[in-house]
Coordinates of C-alpha atoms in Angstrom, one line a residue:
X1 CA -39.2 -70.3 -44.4
X2 CA -41.5 -73.3 -44.3
X3 CA -43.8 -73.7 -47.3
X4 CA -46.1 -76.1 -49.0
X5 CA -46.9 -76.6 -52.6
X6 CA -50.1 -75.0 -54.2
X7 CA -51.4 -78.5 -55.0
X8 CA -51.2 -79.4 -51.3
X9 CA -53.3 -76.3 -50.4
X10 CA -55.9 -77.2 -53.1
X11 CA -56.1 -80.8 -52.0
X12 CA -56.6 -79.7 -48.3
X13 CA -59.5 -77.5 -49.4
X14 CA -61.1 -80.3 -51.4
X15 CA -60.7 -82.6 -48.3
X16 CA -62.5 -80.0 -46.2
X17 CA -65.3 -79.7 -48.7
X18 CA -65.7 -83.5 -49.0
X19 CA -65.3 -84.6 -45.4
X20 CA -65.8 -81.6 -43.1
X21 CA -64.9 -82.6 -39.5
X22 CA -65.9 -86.3 -39.0
X23 CA -66.8 -86.9 -35.4
X24 CA -64.5 -89.2 -33.6
X25 CA -61.4 -88.5 -35.7
X26 CA -58.3 -87.1 -33.9
X27 CA -58.3 -83.4 -34.5
X28 CA -55.9 -80.5 -34.0
X29 CA -58.6 -78.3 -32.4
X30 CA -59.6 -81.0 -29.9
X31 CA -55.9 -81.6 -29.1
X32 CA -55.5 -77.9 -28.5
X33 CA -58.4 -78.0 -26.1
X34 CA -57.0 -80.9 -24.1
X35 CA -53.6 -79.3 -23.9
X36 CA -55.2 -75.9 -22.9
X37 CA -57.1 -77.5 -20.0
X38 CA -54.1 -79.4 -18.7
X39 CA -51.6 -76.5 -18.9
X40 CA -54.1 -74.0 -17.5
X41 CA -54.6 -76.3 -14.5
X42 CA -50.9 -76.7 -14.0
X43 CA -50.0 -73.0 -14.4
X44 CA -52.7 -71.8 -12.1
X45 CA -52.4 -74.5 -9.5
X46 CA -50.2 -72.4 -7.3
X47 CA -49.7 -69.2 -9.3
X48 CA -52.1 -66.4 -10.1
X49 CA -53.8 -65.7 -13.4
X50 CA -51.6 -62.9 -14.8
X51 CA -50.6 -61.7 -18.2
X52 CA -47.2 -63.4 -17.9
X53 CA -48.8 -66.7 -16.9
X54 CA -51.1 -66.3 -19.9
X55 CA -48.1 -65.9 -22.2
X56 CA -46.5 -69.0 -20.7
X57 CA -49.8 -70.9 -21.2
X58 CA -49.9 -69.8 -24.9
X59 CA -46.3 -70.8 -25.5
X60 CA -46.7 -74.2 -23.9
X61 CA -49.8 -75.1 -25.9
X62 CA -48.5 -73.9 -29.3
X63 CA -45.0 -75.2 -28.5
X64 CA -46.3 -78.7 -27.7
X65 CA -48.4 -78.8 -30.9
X66 CA -45.5 -77.4 -33.1
X67 CA -43.0 -79.8 -31.4
X68 CA -45.2 -82.8 -32.1
X69 CA -45.5 -81.7 -35.7
X70 CA -41.7 -81.4 -36.2
X71 CA -41.1 -84.8 -34.5
X72 CA -43.7 -86.7 -36.5
X73 CA -43.0 -84.9 -39.8
X74 CA -39.2 -85.2 -39.4
X75 CA -39.5 -88.9 -38.7
X76 CA -41.7 -89.5 -41.8
X77 CA -39.4 -87.4 -44.0
X78 CA -36.5 -89.8 -43.2
X79 CA -38.4 -93.1 -43.7
X80 CA -41.3 -92.2 -46.0
X81 CA -41.1 -88.8 -47.7
X82 CA -44.4 -89.3 -49.6
X83 CA -46.2 -89.8 -46.3
X84 CA -44.8 -86.6 -45.0
X85 CA -46.2 -84.8 -48.1
X86 CA -49.6 -86.3 -47.5
X87 CA -49.5 -85.5 -43.8
X88 CA -48.9 -81.8 -44.6
X89 CA -52.1 -81.8 -46.7
X90 CA -54.0 -83.5 -43.8
X91 CA -52.9 -81.0 -41.2
X92 CA -53.8 -78.0 -43.3
X93 CA -57.2 -79.7 -44.0
X94 CA -57.8 -79.9 -40.3
X95 CA -57.2 -76.2 -39.8
X96 CA -60.1 -75.5 -42.2
X97 CA -63.7 -75.6 -41.2
X98 CA -65.8 -74.4 -44.2
X99 CA -67.9 -77.6 -44.6
X100 CA -68.4 -77.9 -40.8
X101 CA -69.7 -74.3 -40.8
X102 CA -72.2 -75.1 -43.6
X103 CA -73.5 -78.1 -41.7
X104 CA -74.1 -76.0 -38.6
X105 CA -75.9 -73.3 -40.6
X106 CA -78.1 -75.8 -42.4
X107 CA -79.0 -77.3 -39.1
X108 CA -80.4 -73.9 -38.1
X109 CA -81.9 -73.1 -41.5
X110 CA -83.9 -76.3 -42.0
X111 CA -86.0 -76.1 -38.9
X112 CA -86.3 -72.3 -39.3
X113 CA -87.9 -72.8 -42.8
X114 CA -90.3 -75.2 -41.3
X115 CA -91.4 -72.8 -38.6
X116 CA -89.8 -74.8 -35.8
X117 CA -88.3 -71.9 -33.8
X118 CA -87.4 -74.0 -30.7
X119 CA -85.2 -76.3 -32.8
X120 CA -83.6 -73.5 -34.7
X121 CA -82.9 -71.7 -31.4
X122 CA -81.2 -74.8 -30.0
X123 CA -79.1 -75.3 -33.0
X124 CA -78.1 -71.7 -33.0
X125 CA -77.0 -71.9 -29.4
X126 CA -74.3 -74.3 -30.5
X127 CA -72.4 -71.7 -32.5
X128 CA -73.2 -68.3 -30.8
X129 CA -72.6 -67.1 -27.2
X130 CA -75.7 -64.9 -27.0
X131 CA -78.9 -65.9 -25.4
X132 CA -81.1 -67.6 -28.0
X133 CA -84.2 -68.9 -26.0
X134 CA -86.3 -65.8 -26.8
X135 CA -85.2 -65.0 -30.4
X136 CA -87.8 -64.6 -33.1
X137 CA -87.4 -65.5 -36.8
X138 CA -85.7 -62.3 -37.7
X139 CA -83.2 -62.4 -34.8
X140 CA -82.3 -66.0 -35.5
X141 CA -81.7 -65.1 -39.1
X142 CA -79.5 -62.1 -38.0
X143 CA -77.5 -64.2 -35.5
X144 CA -76.9 -66.9 -38.1
X145 CA -75.7 -64.4 -40.8
X146 CA -73.4 -62.8 -38.3
X147 CA -72.0 -66.2 -37.5
X148 CA -71.5 -66.9 -41.2
X149 CA -69.5 -63.7 -41.5
X150 CA -67.2 -64.1 -38.5
X151 CA -66.7 -67.8 -39.1
X152 CA -65.9 -67.3 -42.8
X153 CA -62.7 -65.6 -41.6
X154 CA -61.8 -67.7 -38.6
X155 CA -62.8 -71.0 -40.1
X156 CA -61.5 -70.8 -43.6
X157 CA -59.9 -67.6 -45.0
X158 CA -57.4 -67.0 -42.1
X159 CA -56.1 -70.5 -41.8
X160 CA -55.8 -70.8 -45.6
X161 CA -53.9 -67.5 -45.8
X162 CA -51.4 -68.5 -43.2
X163 CA -50.9 -72.0 -44.7
X164 CA -50.2 -70.2 -48.0
X165 CA -47.7 -67.8 -46.4
X166 CA -45.9 -70.1 -43.9
X167 CA -46.9 -73.7 -44.5
X168 CA -48.0 -76.1 -41.8
X169 CA -46.3 -74.3 -38.8
X170 CA -48.2 -71.0 -39.7
X171 CA -51.5 -72.8 -40.2
X172 CA -51.0 -74.5 -36.8
X173 CA -50.1 -71.2 -35.3
X174 CA -53.4 -69.7 -36.5
X175 CA -55.6 -72.7 -35.5
X176 CA -54.0 -72.9 -32.0
X177 CA -54.3 -69.2 -31.4
X178 CA -57.9 -69.0 -32.6
X179 CA -58.8 -72.0 -30.4
X180 CA -57.0 -70.5 -27.4
X181 CA -58.8 -67.2 -27.9
X182 CA -62.2 -69.0 -27.8
X183 CA -61.2 -70.8 -24.6
X184 CA -59.5 -68.0 -22.5
X185 CA -59.9 -64.8 -24.5
X186 CA -62.8 -63.6 -22.5
X187 CA -63.2 -60.3 -20.8
X188 CA -64.2 -61.5 -17.4
X189 CA -62.7 -61.8 -13.9
X190 CA -61.2 -65.3 -14.7
X191 CA -59.6 -64.5 -18.0
X192 CA -59.2 -60.7 -18.4
X193 CA -55.4 -60.9 -17.7
X194 CA -54.7 -64.6 -18.3
X195 CA -56.3 -64.7 -21.7
X196 CA -55.1 -61.2 -22.9
X197 CA -52.1 -62.5 -24.9
X198 CA -54.1 -65.3 -26.6
X199 CA -56.7 -62.7 -27.6
X200 CA -54.1 -60.3 -29.0
X201 CA -52.3 -62.9 -31.0
X202 CA -55.6 -64.0 -32.5
X203 CA -56.4 -60.4 -33.4
X204 CA -53.0 -60.0 -35.0
X205 CA -53.3 -63.2 -37.1
X206 CA -56.9 -62.3 -38.2
X207 CA -56.1 -58.7 -39.3
X208 CA -55.0 -59.3 -42.9
X209 CA -57.5 -62.2 -43.6
X210 CA -60.5 -60.1 -42.4
X211 CA -59.7 -57.3 -44.8
X212 CA -59.0 -59.9 -47.5
X213 CA -62.6 -61.0 -47.0
X214 CA -63.8 -57.4 -47.5
X215 CA -61.7 -57.1 -50.7
X216 CA -63.1 -60.3 -52.2
X217 CA -66.7 -59.3 -51.3
X218 CA -66.3 -55.9 -52.9
X219 CA -64.6 -57.4 -56.0
X220 CA -67.8 -59.4 -56.5
X221 CA -70.4 -56.9 -55.3
X222 CA -68.8 -53.6 -56.1
X223 CA -66.5 -51.1 -54.4
X224 CA -69.2 -48.5 -53.8
X225 CA -69.8 -49.9 -50.3
X226 CA -66.2 -49.2 -49.1
X227 CA -66.9 -45.9 -47.4
X228 CA -69.7 -47.4 -45.3
X229 CA -67.9 -50.7 -44.6
X230 CA -64.7 -48.9 -43.4
X231 CA -66.7 -46.5 -41.2
X232 CA -69.0 -49.1 -39.6
X233 CA -66.3 -51.7 -39.1
X234 CA -64.2 -49.5 -36.8
X235 CA -67.1 -49.2 -34.4
X236 CA -66.9 -52.9 -33.5
X237 CA -65.1 -53.9 -30.3
X238 CA -63.1 -56.4 -32.3
X239 CA -60.5 -55.1 -34.8
X240 CA -61.5 -57.7 -37.3
X241 CA -65.0 -59.1 -36.8
X242 CA -66.7 -55.8 -37.7
X243 CA -65.0 -55.8 -41.2
X244 CA -66.4 -59.1 -42.3
X245 CA -69.9 -58.5 -40.7
X246 CA -70.1 -55.1 -42.4
X247 CA -69.1 -56.6 -45.8
X248 CA -71.8 -59.3 -45.4
X249 CA -74.5 -56.8 -44.4
X250 CA -73.8 -54.6 -47.4
X251 CA -73.4 -57.5 -49.8
X252 CA -76.7 -59.1 -48.8
X253 CA -78.4 -55.7 -48.3
X254 CA -79.5 -56.6 -44.7
X255 CA -79.1 -54.8 -41.4
X256 CA -76.8 -56.7 -39.0
X257 CA -75.6 -55.9 -35.5
X258 CA -77.4 -54.1 -32.6
X259 CA -78.6 -55.5 -29.3
X260 CA -77.8 -58.9 -28.0
X261 CA -78.3 -60.6 -24.6
X262 CA -75.6 -62.6 -22.8
X263 CA -76.7 -64.4 -19.7
X264 CA -79.5 -61.9 -19.4
X265 CA -77.3 -58.8 -19.8
X266 CA -78.0 -56.6 -22.7
X267 CA -75.0 -55.6 -24.8
X268 CA -75.4 -53.0 -27.6
X269 CA -73.1 -53.3 -30.5
X270 CA -72.6 -51.4 -33.7
X271 CA -75.1 -51.6 -36.5
X272 CA -74.0 -52.6 -40.0
X273 CA -75.8 -51.3 -43.1
X274 CA -78.6 -49.5 -41.0
X275 CA -80.5 -48.8 -44.3
X276 CA -80.7 -52.5 -45.0
X277 CA -83.8 -54.6 -44.4
X278 CA -84.2 -57.0 -41.4
X279 CA -82.8 -60.4 -42.2
X280 CA -85.2 -63.3 -43.1
X281 CA -84.6 -67.0 -43.4
X282 CA -84.1 -66.7 -47.1
X283 CA -81.1 -64.4 -46.5
X284 CA -79.4 -67.3 -44.7
X285 CA -79.3 -69.2 -48.0
X286 CA -78.0 -66.1 -49.7
X287 CA -75.4 -65.8 -46.9
X288 CA -74.2 -69.4 -47.8
X289 CA -73.9 -68.3 -51.4
X290 CA -71.9 -65.3 -50.3
X291 CA -69.7 -67.7 -48.3
X292 CA -68.9 -69.6 -51.5
X293 CA -67.8 -66.4 -53.1
X294 CA -65.4 -65.6 -50.2
X295 CA -64.0 -69.1 -50.2
X296 CA -63.5 -69.3 -53.9
X297 CA -61.8 -65.9 -54.0
X298 CA -59.7 -66.8 -51.0
X299 CA -58.5 -70.0 -52.6
X300 CA -57.5 -68.1 -55.8
X301 CA -55.7 -65.3 -53.9
X302 CA -53.9 -67.7 -51.5
X303 CA -52.8 -70.0 -54.3
X304 CA -51.3 -66.9 -56.0
X305 CA -49.6 -65.9 -52.7
X306 CA -48.2 -69.4 -52.3
X307 CA -46.8 -69.5 -55.8
X308 CA -45.1 -66.1 -55.3
X309 CA -43.7 -67.4 -51.9
X310 CA -42.4 -70.5 -53.5
X311 CA -40.8 -68.5 -56.3
X312 CA -39.0 -66.3 -53.8
X313 CA -40.8 -63.1 -54.8
X314 CA -41.4 -62.2 -51.1
X315 CA -38.2 -63.6 -49.8

C-alpha cells in the first residue's frame, strides 16, 4: 500500500490555495492530454474505435504517467530522499484544482455583477459544455452554481480522498481518469465505445467522494434535506454529479437543473430543489462560501482517513 503523510496532504492543499495552476508550468493534466492525443492517434490509426481499444488507450495513458512517477521518484529516493518527499507533495498539489476553480468562477461573477452579460457568457463558456450565447442573468447564475457543485468533487474532494487512501499513485489514477473522461467520455458516434471504459472508471472513482460532499454539506446545513437530495440525485444521468448538485441546491435554497442547449439541441435534465428560488448573481458568492465548507470538511475527513491508513486500521 502506497501512502503519504498527513502533513504532505496538508501542504499540498496549501500550495493549491496559494498558487492555483500557474500558466506555463508543467502539469499532470496537460501531460495526460498530450499522451491521450498521441495514443488515440496510434491506436485508431489502423484499428477501429471499440471498447477494447478504449481500454488499451486508458491503460497506456495511465501506465505511462504511473511509470514516469515510479522512475523519477525511485531515482530521487536513492540519491535525495528529501526531494522525493517534496515531489510527492507537489504531485498531489497538481491533482487539486480548488483555487483554479475559484478564479474561473470570479471571472464570471465580476462582469455579471457589473451587468456585462456578454463577458460573463464568454467566461462561462470556458467551463461548461452548454450553449451560453443566449443565457440571461439567472441562467448564467444557475450554470455557474452547477459548475461549482460538480467541480467541487472532480477538482478537489475526489483527488484529495484518493491521495489520502492510496498516496500519489491513487491521486494520479483519479486525475488521469477524470481527464480522460473529459476527453473521450462522450456519448457520440466517435467516443460512445472508445470512451466507455474511461467514463466508467471515472464514475467509479467519483462515487464515494460525491457522497462525501453530500455528507459534509448536510453536517453543516442539516440532515433534513436528505430525503429530497437522495431522491433527486438518482434522476441524474450521472451516478455522481446529481448528488453534489442536489446538495448545493438545497444548501443554497435555489433551484438548479432543468433545460440546457448543447449545439442548439435542447436537453432536459432533472430539477434539484424545485421549491427553491431562481439563482441570482449573489448566490454565486454564497456558492463559493459553500465550496469553502466542502473543502474544509474534506480536508479534515481525508486527514483522518490518512491517519487511520498510516496506523494500519484499514489494513
